[in-house]
mmCIF file of C-alpha atoms and ligand atoms in Angstrom:
data_model
loop_
_atom_site.group_PDB
_atom_site.id
_atom_site.type_symbol
_atom_site.label_atom_id
_atom_site.label_comp_id
_atom_site.label_asym_id
_atom_site.label_seq_id
_atom_site.Cartn_x
_atom_site.Cartn_y
_atom_site.Cartn_z
ATOM 1 C CA UNK C 1 -22.475 -32.538 -74.840
ATOM 2 C CA UNK C 2 -24.430 -35.444 -75.886
ATOM 3 C CA UNK C 3 -25.174 -36.594 -79.426
ATOM 4 C CA UNK C 4 -28.867 -37.360 -80.302
ATOM 5 C CA UNK C 5 -28.832 -40.665 -82.213
ATOM 6 C CA UNK C 6 -31.392 -40.370 -84.818
ATOM 7 C CA UNK C 7 -30.182 -43.983 -86.056
ATOM 8 C CA UNK C 8 -31.041 -45.799 -82.854
ATOM 9 C CA UNK C 9 -34.228 -43.743 -81.699
ATOM 10 C CA UNK C 10 -35.259 -44.490 -85.390
ATOM 11 C CA UNK C 11 -34.703 -48.225 -85.165
ATOM 12 C CA UNK C 12 -36.442 -48.325 -81.992
ATOM 13 C CA UNK C 13 -39.504 -46.822 -83.357
ATOM 14 C CA UNK C 14 -39.519 -48.814 -86.645
ATOM 15 C CA UNK C 15 -39.684 -52.098 -84.133
ATOM 16 C CA UNK C 16 -42.598 -50.173 -82.401
ATOM 17 C CA UNK C 17 -44.213 -49.890 -85.943
ATOM 18 C CA UNK C 18 -43.526 -53.444 -86.892
ATOM 19 C CA UNK C 19 -45.134 -54.808 -84.037
ATOM 20 C CA UNK C 20 -48.105 -52.469 -84.731
ATOM 21 C CA UNK C 21 -47.956 -53.607 -88.439
ATOM 22 C CA UNK C 22 -48.310 -57.106 -87.449
ATOM 23 C CA UNK C 23 -51.280 -56.707 -84.945
ATOM 24 C CA UNK C 24 -53.091 -54.941 -87.540
ATOM 25 C CA UNK C 25 -52.369 -57.550 -90.308
ATOM 26 C CA UNK C 26 -53.726 -60.031 -87.906
ATOM 27 C CA UNK C 27 -56.870 -58.058 -87.868
ATOM 28 C CA UNK C 28 -57.098 -58.131 -91.690
ATOM 29 C CA UNK C 29 -55.608 -54.608 -92.573
ATOM 30 C CA UNK C 30 -52.168 -54.765 -93.407
ATOM 31 C CA UNK C 31 -50.798 -51.165 -93.920
ATOM 32 C CA UNK C 32 -50.178 -50.349 -97.542
ATOM 33 C CA UNK C 33 -48.448 -47.543 -98.959
ATOM 34 C CA UNK C 34 -48.245 -46.641 -102.796
ATOM 35 C CA UNK C 35 -45.235 -44.191 -103.588
ATOM 36 C CA UNK C 36 -45.303 -42.581 -107.033
ATOM 37 C CA UNK C 37 -42.112 -41.179 -108.758
ATOM 38 C CA UNK C 38 -42.523 -39.063 -111.823
ATOM 39 C CA UNK C 39 -39.110 -38.683 -113.941
ATOM 40 C CA UNK C 40 -35.461 -39.789 -113.027
ATOM 41 C CA UNK C 41 -34.076 -37.373 -110.648
ATOM 42 C CA UNK C 42 -31.368 -39.284 -108.997
ATOM 43 C CA UNK C 43 -31.998 -38.111 -105.460
ATOM 44 C CA UNK C 44 -35.643 -38.855 -105.671
ATOM 45 C CA UNK C 45 -35.126 -42.218 -106.996
ATOM 46 C CA UNK C 46 -32.762 -43.071 -103.796
ATOM 47 C CA UNK C 47 -35.667 -41.700 -101.377
ATOM 48 C CA UNK C 48 -38.378 -43.600 -103.232
ATOM 49 C CA UNK C 49 -35.847 -46.993 -102.852
ATOM 50 C CA UNK C 50 -35.445 -46.141 -99.136
ATOM 51 C CA UNK C 51 -39.082 -45.690 -98.579
ATOM 52 C CA UNK C 52 -39.860 -48.878 -100.045
ATOM 53 C CA UNK C 53 -37.216 -50.890 -98.314
ATOM 54 C CA UNK C 54 -38.423 -49.318 -95.046
ATOM 55 C CA UNK C 55 -41.942 -50.537 -95.659
ATOM 56 C CA UNK C 56 -40.668 -54.068 -96.534
ATOM 57 C CA UNK C 57 -38.439 -54.033 -93.022
ATOM 58 C CA UNK C 58 -41.828 -53.331 -91.142
ATOM 59 C CA UNK C 59 -44.104 -55.721 -92.739
ATOM 60 C CA UNK C 60 -46.196 -53.220 -95.012
ATOM 61 C CA UNK C 61 -47.407 -53.917 -98.478
ATOM 62 C CA UNK C 62 -46.116 -51.175 -100.741
ATOM 63 C CA UNK C 63 -46.429 -50.288 -104.374
ATOM 64 C CA UNK C 64 -43.805 -48.126 -106.206
ATOM 65 C CA UNK C 65 -44.951 -46.501 -109.649
ATOM 66 C CA UNK C 66 -42.039 -45.191 -111.616
ATOM 67 C CA UNK C 67 -43.563 -43.051 -114.145
ATOM 68 C CA UNK C 68 -41.824 -41.580 -117.135
ATOM 69 C CA UNK C 69 -40.732 -37.924 -117.344
ATOM 70 C CA UNK C 70 -43.254 -37.146 -119.902
ATOM 71 C CA UNK C 71 -46.136 -38.360 -118.056
ATOM 72 C CA UNK C 72 -48.888 -35.707 -118.253
ATOM 73 C CA UNK C 73 -50.774 -34.302 -115.164
ATOM 74 C CA UNK C 74 -54.101 -36.078 -116.200
ATOM 75 C CA UNK C 75 -52.262 -39.399 -116.445
ATOM 76 C CA UNK C 76 -50.760 -38.959 -112.758
ATOM 77 C CA UNK C 77 -54.010 -37.806 -111.537
ATOM 78 C CA UNK C 78 -55.882 -40.844 -112.906
ATOM 79 C CA UNK C 79 -53.368 -43.147 -111.214
ATOM 80 C CA UNK C 80 -53.943 -41.261 -108.103
ATOM 81 C CA UNK C 81 -57.648 -41.670 -108.455
ATOM 82 C CA UNK C 82 -57.357 -45.431 -108.710
ATOM 83 C CA UNK C 83 -54.907 -45.452 -105.795
ATOM 84 C CA UNK C 84 -57.746 -43.229 -103.620
ATOM 85 C CA UNK C 85 -60.195 -46.090 -104.345
ATOM 86 C CA UNK C 86 -58.180 -49.111 -103.481
ATOM 87 C CA UNK C 87 -58.791 -50.760 -99.930
ATOM 88 C CA UNK C 88 -55.455 -52.134 -99.736
ATOM 89 C CA UNK C 89 -53.492 -48.768 -99.993
ATOM 90 C CA UNK C 90 -53.787 -46.781 -97.003
ATOM 91 C CA UNK C 91 -50.984 -43.797 -97.808
ATOM 92 C CA UNK C 92 -50.090 -42.279 -100.919
ATOM 93 C CA UNK C 93 -47.155 -40.216 -101.432
ATOM 94 C CA UNK C 94 -45.818 -38.318 -104.771
ATOM 95 C CA UNK C 95 -42.354 -37.890 -104.681
ATOM 96 C CA UNK C 96 -41.062 -34.078 -104.985
ATOM 97 C CA UNK C 97 -40.154 -32.641 -107.235
ATOM 98 C CA UNK C 98 -42.609 -33.378 -110.158
ATOM 99 C CA UNK C 99 -41.742 -32.392 -113.583
ATOM 100 C CA UNK C 100 -42.241 -28.519 -114.178
ATOM 101 C CA UNK C 101 -45.426 -29.534 -116.383
ATOM 102 C CA UNK C 102 -47.066 -30.761 -113.561
ATOM 103 C CA UNK C 103 -48.813 -28.492 -111.133
ATOM 104 C CA UNK C 104 -47.597 -29.967 -107.642
ATOM 105 C CA UNK C 105 -50.495 -28.253 -105.713
ATOM 106 C CA UNK C 106 -53.017 -29.961 -108.089
ATOM 107 C CA UNK C 107 -51.571 -33.320 -107.245
ATOM 108 C CA UNK C 108 -51.530 -32.772 -103.437
ATOM 109 C CA UNK C 109 -55.048 -31.767 -103.803
ATOM 110 C CA UNK C 110 -55.938 -34.950 -105.593
ATOM 111 C CA UNK C 111 -55.046 -37.371 -102.829
ATOM 112 C CA UNK C 112 -57.680 -38.217 -100.675
ATOM 113 C CA UNK C 113 -56.630 -36.522 -96.962
ATOM 114 C CA UNK C 114 -57.332 -39.752 -95.315
ATOM 115 C CA UNK C 115 -54.384 -41.321 -97.489
ATOM 116 C CA UNK C 116 -52.289 -37.967 -97.359
ATOM 117 C CA UNK C 117 -49.285 -39.723 -95.412
ATOM 118 C CA UNK C 118 -46.895 -36.705 -96.258
ATOM 119 C CA UNK C 119 -49.482 -34.341 -94.329
ATOM 120 C CA UNK C 120 -49.443 -32.001 -97.316
ATOM 121 C CA UNK C 121 -53.090 -31.675 -98.285
ATOM 122 C CA UNK C 122 -54.441 -28.204 -97.196
ATOM 123 C CA UNK C 123 -57.270 -30.171 -95.299
ATOM 124 C CA UNK C 124 -54.642 -31.853 -93.107
ATOM 125 C CA UNK C 125 -52.503 -28.662 -92.755
ATOM 126 C CA UNK C 126 -55.500 -27.126 -91.478
ATOM 127 C CA UNK C 127 -56.068 -29.693 -89.089
ATOM 128 C CA UNK C 128 -52.655 -29.488 -87.902
ATOM 129 C CA UNK C 129 -53.045 -25.979 -87.518
ATOM 130 C CA UNK C 130 -56.254 -26.052 -85.526
ATOM 131 C CA UNK C 131 -54.719 -28.683 -83.019
ATOM 132 C CA UNK C 132 -56.638 -31.782 -84.335
ATOM 133 C CA UNK C 133 -54.090 -33.380 -86.365
ATOM 134 C CA UNK C 134 -54.918 -36.222 -88.548
ATOM 135 C CA UNK C 135 -51.266 -37.055 -89.654
ATOM 136 C CA UNK C 136 -47.842 -35.070 -88.537
ATOM 137 C CA UNK C 137 -45.634 -33.748 -91.232
ATOM 138 C CA UNK C 138 -43.062 -36.120 -91.163
ATOM 139 C CA UNK C 139 -39.576 -34.239 -91.025
ATOM 140 C CA UNK C 140 -40.906 -31.688 -88.022
ATOM 141 C CA UNK C 141 -42.578 -34.890 -86.366
ATOM 142 C CA UNK C 142 -39.206 -36.627 -86.433
ATOM 143 C CA UNK C 143 -37.586 -33.472 -84.776
ATOM 144 C CA UNK C 144 -40.265 -33.183 -81.985
ATOM 145 C CA UNK C 145 -39.864 -37.128 -81.558
ATOM 146 C CA UNK C 146 -36.183 -36.873 -80.912
ATOM 147 C CA UNK C 147 -36.307 -34.110 -78.308
ATOM 148 C CA UNK C 148 -39.088 -36.026 -76.454
ATOM 149 C CA UNK C 149 -37.202 -39.038 -76.684
ATOM 150 C CA UNK C 150 -33.930 -37.443 -75.447
ATOM 151 C CA UNK C 151 -35.922 -36.748 -72.344
ATOM 152 C CA UNK C 152 -36.321 -32.882 -73.010
ATOM 153 C CA UNK C 153 -39.626 -31.280 -71.981
ATOM 154 C CA UNK C 154 -40.627 -28.656 -74.707
ATOM 155 C CA UNK C 155 -43.191 -27.062 -72.741
ATOM 156 C CA UNK C 156 -42.520 -23.421 -71.761
ATOM 157 C CA UNK C 157 -39.248 -23.415 -73.495
ATOM 158 C CA UNK C 158 -37.787 -20.870 -75.791
ATOM 159 C CA UNK C 159 -37.871 -22.618 -79.198
ATOM 160 C CA UNK C 160 -36.409 -20.952 -82.397
ATOM 161 C CA UNK C 161 -37.027 -22.537 -85.697
ATOM 162 C CA UNK C 162 -34.712 -21.017 -88.438
ATOM 163 C CA UNK C 163 -36.315 -21.532 -91.798
ATOM 164 C CA UNK C 164 -40.267 -21.229 -92.722
ATOM 165 C CA UNK C 165 -40.600 -23.612 -95.814
ATOM 166 C CA UNK C 166 -44.154 -25.421 -95.973
ATOM 167 C CA UNK C 167 -42.414 -28.533 -95.328
ATOM 168 C CA UNK C 168 -40.140 -27.966 -92.287
ATOM 169 C CA UNK C 169 -39.959 -24.451 -90.856
ATOM 170 C CA UNK C 170 -43.827 -23.546 -90.581
ATOM 171 C CA UNK C 171 -45.293 -27.182 -89.562
ATOM 172 C CA UNK C 172 -42.335 -27.392 -87.019
ATOM 173 C CA UNK C 173 -43.425 -23.802 -85.311
ATOM 174 C CA UNK C 174 -46.938 -25.233 -85.229
ATOM 175 C CA UNK C 175 -45.848 -28.442 -83.526
ATOM 176 C CA UNK C 176 -43.884 -26.746 -81.064
ATOM 177 C CA UNK C 177 -46.324 -24.383 -80.364
ATOM 178 C CA UNK C 178 -48.441 -27.533 -79.829
ATOM 179 C CA UNK C 179 -46.266 -28.755 -77.304
ATOM 180 C CA UNK C 180 -46.276 -25.427 -75.378
ATOM 181 C CA UNK C 181 -42.972 -24.198 -76.427
ATOM 182 C CA UNK C 182 -42.676 -20.167 -76.821
ATOM 183 C CA UNK C 183 -41.893 -20.158 -80.622
ATOM 184 C CA UNK C 184 -39.955 -17.824 -82.624
ATOM 185 C CA UNK C 185 -39.693 -18.454 -86.586
ATOM 186 C CA UNK C 186 -36.623 -16.718 -88.153
ATOM 187 C CA UNK C 187 -35.895 -16.766 -91.922
ATOM 188 C CA UNK C 188 -33.811 -14.980 -94.567
ATOM 189 C CA UNK C 189 -35.273 -11.236 -93.742
ATOM 190 C CA UNK C 190 -34.696 -11.794 -89.971
ATOM 191 C CA UNK C 191 -32.577 -9.160 -88.735
ATOM 192 C CA UNK C 192 -29.789 -9.995 -86.069
ATOM 193 C CA UNK C 193 -30.391 -13.416 -86.734
ATOM 194 C CA UNK C 194 -27.443 -14.659 -84.130
ATOM 195 C CA UNK C 195 -29.360 -12.365 -81.311
ATOM 196 C CA UNK C 196 -32.612 -14.717 -82.060
ATOM 197 C CA UNK C 197 -30.807 -18.162 -82.314
ATOM 198 C CA UNK C 198 -28.718 -17.096 -78.979
ATOM 199 C CA UNK C 199 -32.041 -17.080 -77.113
ATOM 200 C CA UNK C 200 -33.157 -20.510 -77.787
ATOM 201 C CA UNK C 201 -33.374 -23.323 -75.364
ATOM 202 C CA UNK C 202 -34.298 -25.372 -78.395
ATOM 203 C CA UNK C 203 -32.913 -24.376 -81.782
ATOM 204 C CA UNK C 204 -34.093 -25.978 -85.112
ATOM 205 C CA UNK C 205 -32.458 -25.175 -88.176
ATOM 206 C CA UNK C 206 -33.952 -25.786 -91.635
ATOM 207 C CA UNK C 207 -32.439 -23.503 -94.159
ATOM 208 C CA UNK C 208 -30.441 -25.734 -96.606
ATOM 209 C CA UNK C 209 -27.027 -23.726 -96.179
ATOM 210 C CA UNK C 210 -24.003 -25.668 -95.340
ATOM 211 C CA UNK C 211 -22.959 -25.285 -91.556
ATOM 212 C CA UNK C 212 -24.463 -21.823 -91.533
ATOM 213 C CA UNK C 213 -25.053 -21.748 -87.613
ATOM 214 C CA UNK C 214 -21.906 -21.064 -85.824
ATOM 215 C CA UNK C 215 -20.975 -21.607 -82.150
ATOM 216 C CA UNK C 216 -21.276 -17.855 -81.552
ATOM 217 C CA UNK C 217 -24.953 -18.243 -82.269
ATOM 218 C CA UNK C 218 -25.933 -20.838 -79.833
ATOM 219 C CA UNK C 219 -26.645 -20.411 -76.232
ATOM 220 C CA UNK C 220 -24.625 -22.945 -73.997
ATOM 221 C CA UNK C 221 -26.684 -25.805 -73.110
ATOM 222 C CA UNK C 222 -28.847 -25.446 -75.802
ATOM 223 C CA UNK C 223 -30.602 -28.536 -77.509
ATOM 224 C CA UNK C 224 -29.782 -28.345 -81.319
ATOM 225 C CA UNK C 225 -31.675 -30.075 -84.089
ATOM 226 C CA UNK C 226 -30.427 -30.082 -87.499
ATOM 227 C CA UNK C 227 -32.505 -30.584 -90.387
ATOM 228 C CA UNK C 228 -30.076 -29.558 -93.206
ATOM 229 C CA UNK C 229 -28.909 -31.866 -95.672
ATOM 230 C CA UNK C 230 -26.449 -30.271 -98.020
ATOM 231 C CA UNK C 231 -23.238 -31.218 -100.032
ATOM 232 C CA UNK C 232 -20.287 -28.947 -99.157
ATOM 233 C CA UNK C 233 -17.570 -28.425 -101.433
ATOM 234 C CA UNK C 234 -15.906 -31.532 -101.077
ATOM 235 C CA UNK C 235 -19.052 -33.312 -101.828
ATOM 236 C CA UNK C 236 -19.691 -34.530 -98.042
ATOM 237 C CA UNK C 237 -22.933 -34.446 -96.634
ATOM 238 C CA UNK C 238 -23.399 -31.449 -94.167
ATOM 239 C CA UNK C 239 -25.834 -29.958 -91.884
ATOM 240 C CA UNK C 240 -27.144 -26.406 -91.565
ATOM 241 C CA UNK C 241 -25.057 -26.504 -88.270
ATOM 242 C CA UNK C 242 -21.497 -26.313 -87.870
ATOM 243 C CA UNK C 243 -21.255 -29.388 -85.783
ATOM 244 C CA UNK C 244 -17.388 -28.974 -84.501
ATOM 245 C CA UNK C 245 -18.202 -25.434 -83.107
ATOM 246 C CA UNK C 246 -21.968 -25.871 -81.785
ATOM 247 C CA UNK C 247 -21.392 -29.391 -80.385
ATOM 248 C CA UNK C 248 -18.674 -27.625 -77.820
ATOM 249 C CA UNK C 249 -21.674 -25.732 -76.757
ATOM 250 C CA UNK C 250 -24.989 -27.453 -76.956
ATOM 251 C CA UNK C 251 -26.297 -29.913 -74.557
ATOM 252 C CA UNK C 252 -27.544 -32.008 -76.943
ATOM 253 C CA UNK C 253 -27.066 -31.791 -80.822
ATOM 254 C CA UNK C 254 -28.475 -34.079 -83.785
ATOM 255 C CA UNK C 255 -25.326 -35.236 -86.181
ATOM 256 C CA UNK C 256 -25.925 -35.067 -89.895
ATOM 257 C CA UNK C 257 -25.976 -37.747 -91.004
ATOM 258 C CA UNK C 258 -27.641 -40.046 -88.450
ATOM 259 C CA UNK C 259 -29.750 -37.374 -86.816
ATOM 260 C CA UNK C 260 -33.061 -35.943 -88.308
ATOM 261 C CA UNK C 261 -32.804 -37.863 -91.543
ATOM 262 C CA UNK C 262 -33.507 -41.530 -90.332
ATOM 263 C CA UNK C 263 -36.582 -40.005 -88.566
ATOM 264 C CA UNK C 264 -38.596 -38.444 -91.759
ATOM 265 C CA UNK C 265 -39.307 -42.028 -93.253
ATOM 266 C CA UNK C 266 -39.975 -43.396 -89.925
ATOM 267 C CA UNK C 267 -42.452 -40.803 -89.404
ATOM 268 C CA UNK C 268 -43.928 -41.758 -92.850
ATOM 269 C CA UNK C 269 -44.576 -45.278 -91.819
ATOM 270 C CA UNK C 270 -45.962 -43.958 -88.447
ATOM 271 C CA UNK C 271 -48.571 -42.082 -90.539
ATOM 272 C CA UNK C 272 -49.426 -45.048 -92.674
ATOM 273 C CA UNK C 273 -49.944 -47.002 -89.563
ATOM 274 C CA UNK C 274 -52.354 -43.957 -88.502
ATOM 275 C CA UNK C 275 -54.129 -44.452 -91.796
ATOM 276 C CA UNK C 276 -54.451 -48.295 -91.812
ATOM 277 C CA UNK C 277 -56.053 -47.936 -88.305
ATOM 278 C CA UNK C 278 -58.618 -45.760 -89.539
ATOM 279 C CA UNK C 279 -59.442 -48.353 -92.001
ATOM 280 C CA UNK C 280 -59.857 -50.778 -89.472
HETATM 281 P P1 NDP Z 1 -36.406 -23.994 -98.359
HETATM 282 O O1 NDP Z 1 -35.497 -23.730 -99.411
HETATM 283 O O2 NDP Z 1 -37.761 -24.434 -98.768
HETATM 284 O O3 NDP Z 1 -36.498 -23.098 -97.342
HETATM 285 C C1 NDP Z 1 -35.256 -22.790 -96.721
HETATM 286 C C2 NDP Z 1 -35.782 -21.414 -95.548
HETATM 287 O O4 NDP Z 1 -34.354 -21.025 -94.877
HETATM 288 C C3 NDP Z 1 -36.507 -20.367 -95.914
HETATM 289 O O5 NDP Z 1 -37.481 -20.050 -95.120
HETATM 290 C C4 NDP Z 1 -35.538 -19.209 -96.213
HETATM 291 O O6 NDP Z 1 -35.996 -18.194 -95.781
HETATM 292 C C5 NDP Z 1 -34.771 -19.722 -94.819
HETATM 293 N N1 NDP Z 1 -33.427 -19.099 -95.125
HETATM 294 C C6 NDP Z 1 -32.511 -19.201 -96.111
HETATM 295 N N2 NDP Z 1 -31.495 -18.700 -95.936
HETATM 296 C C7 NDP Z 1 -31.471 -18.130 -94.667
HETATM 297 C C8 NDP Z 1 -30.519 -17.071 -93.802
HETATM 298 N N3 NDP Z 1 -29.336 -16.857 -94.365
HETATM 299 N N4 NDP Z 1 -31.110 -17.066 -92.640
HETATM 300 C C9 NDP Z 1 -32.032 -17.214 -92.217
HETATM 301 N N5 NDP Z 1 -33.171 -18.017 -92.811
HETATM 302 C C10 NDP Z 1 -32.669 -18.451 -94.077
HETATM 303 O O7 NDP Z 1 -35.956 -25.475 -97.784
HETATM 304 P P2 NDP Z 1 -36.439 -26.753 -96.937
HETATM 305 O O8 NDP Z 1 -37.160 -26.265 -95.552
HETATM 306 O O9 NDP Z 1 -37.212 -27.523 -97.852
HETATM 307 O O10 NDP Z 1 -35.224 -27.403 -96.420
HETATM 308 C C11 NDP Z 1 -34.364 -27.010 -95.350
HETATM 309 C C12 NDP Z 1 -32.902 -28.071 -95.544
HETATM 310 O O11 NDP Z 1 -33.568 -29.203 -94.560
HETATM 311 C C13 NDP Z 1 -32.281 -28.416 -96.561
HETATM 312 O O12 NDP Z 1 -30.857 -28.550 -96.526
HETATM 313 C C14 NDP Z 1 -33.154 -29.736 -97.023
HETATM 314 O O13 NDP Z 1 -32.268 -30.528 -97.875
HETATM 315 C C15 NDP Z 1 -33.255 -30.247 -95.649
HETATM 316 N N6 NDP Z 1 -34.537 -31.304 -95.411
HETATM 317 C C16 NDP Z 1 -33.968 -32.208 -94.775
HETATM 318 C C17 NDP Z 1 -35.077 -33.269 -94.635
HETATM 319 C C18 NDP Z 1 -34.844 -34.471 -93.817
HETATM 320 O O14 NDP Z 1 -35.420 -35.462 -93.936
HETATM 321 N N7 NDP Z 1 -33.951 -34.503 -93.123
HETATM 322 C C19 NDP Z 1 -36.194 -33.002 -95.060
HETATM 323 C C20 NDP Z 1 -36.769 -32.002 -95.795
HETATM 324 C C21 NDP Z 1 -35.776 -30.977 -95.986
HETATM 325 P P3 NDP Z 1 -36.897 -17.332 -96.834
HETATM 326 O O15 NDP Z 1 -38.435 -17.929 -96.578
HETATM 327 O O16 NDP Z 1 -37.080 -15.819 -96.311
HETATM 328 O O17 NDP Z 1 -36.596 -17.536 -98.035
#
């Protein structure tokens, strides 16, 4: 068994992004990302800070807007409209979740698709679905990148995705299909889950349940990507995969932390590069 080192792969990609940012800046287009946080959710504050830090490290311009919990939907939409028009901002991201009085779909729809670096706008989801992506959704793109940079060919492989959220599971399935995998998607109503997961050459798990996938659910030699980020009863960060058991069986596996996690922001930076290039 070998561990897929998400931190090392992420650092490698970020150094490539930094070089691209320098080249773009030399041509007069410094990649710019605006991040909007509404409210004071502590986890969101950490995510936003990490995104800002990552932008600084690769030489992007970044603007962070921290808005009060009481901000109205109209006020948020007005800010997005201003950012849509700004030439120095290539990517706009509204950190989720937004407060309950704001409709997240309305917010996503307000972002100019060309600046939707999270790849949540229906136009961008449609383009991904039809095989003509403008951006790639960050977490699933990170997973595909980890598989490829570990030297694994996805083409023709049995790929099983556990989870069907709009942010991870569904786009993950579409992306593995685009790589010519034979894809099965599982969810909470799947019958005989272990039977399905045991078929996987490549198993991607995104369910949000600490150490749910056990050794008996995995085929010997499988490649296992663990998207989960949970706190167990002792407050420790855990994945959706029981690492101690599954690492004995898999050929390659991502740890939590240090696997898929670091790749999400890296792919956000990559999308911002894509958006900046389109503005050249
Ligand atoms: P959601 O809660 O939106 O979706 C969970 C999915 O898992 C659903 O499709 C659900 O099925 C399925 N599911 C739940 N229980 C079971 C079960 N017992 N058996 C099979 N399927 C099940 O979660 P997300 O997709 O947003 O996130 C999943 C995990 O990934 C979380 O731990 C989250 O923190 C993490 N995450 C990590 C990121 C990173 O950067 N590393 C980014 C995003 C998420 P159903 O649809 O039937 O309800």
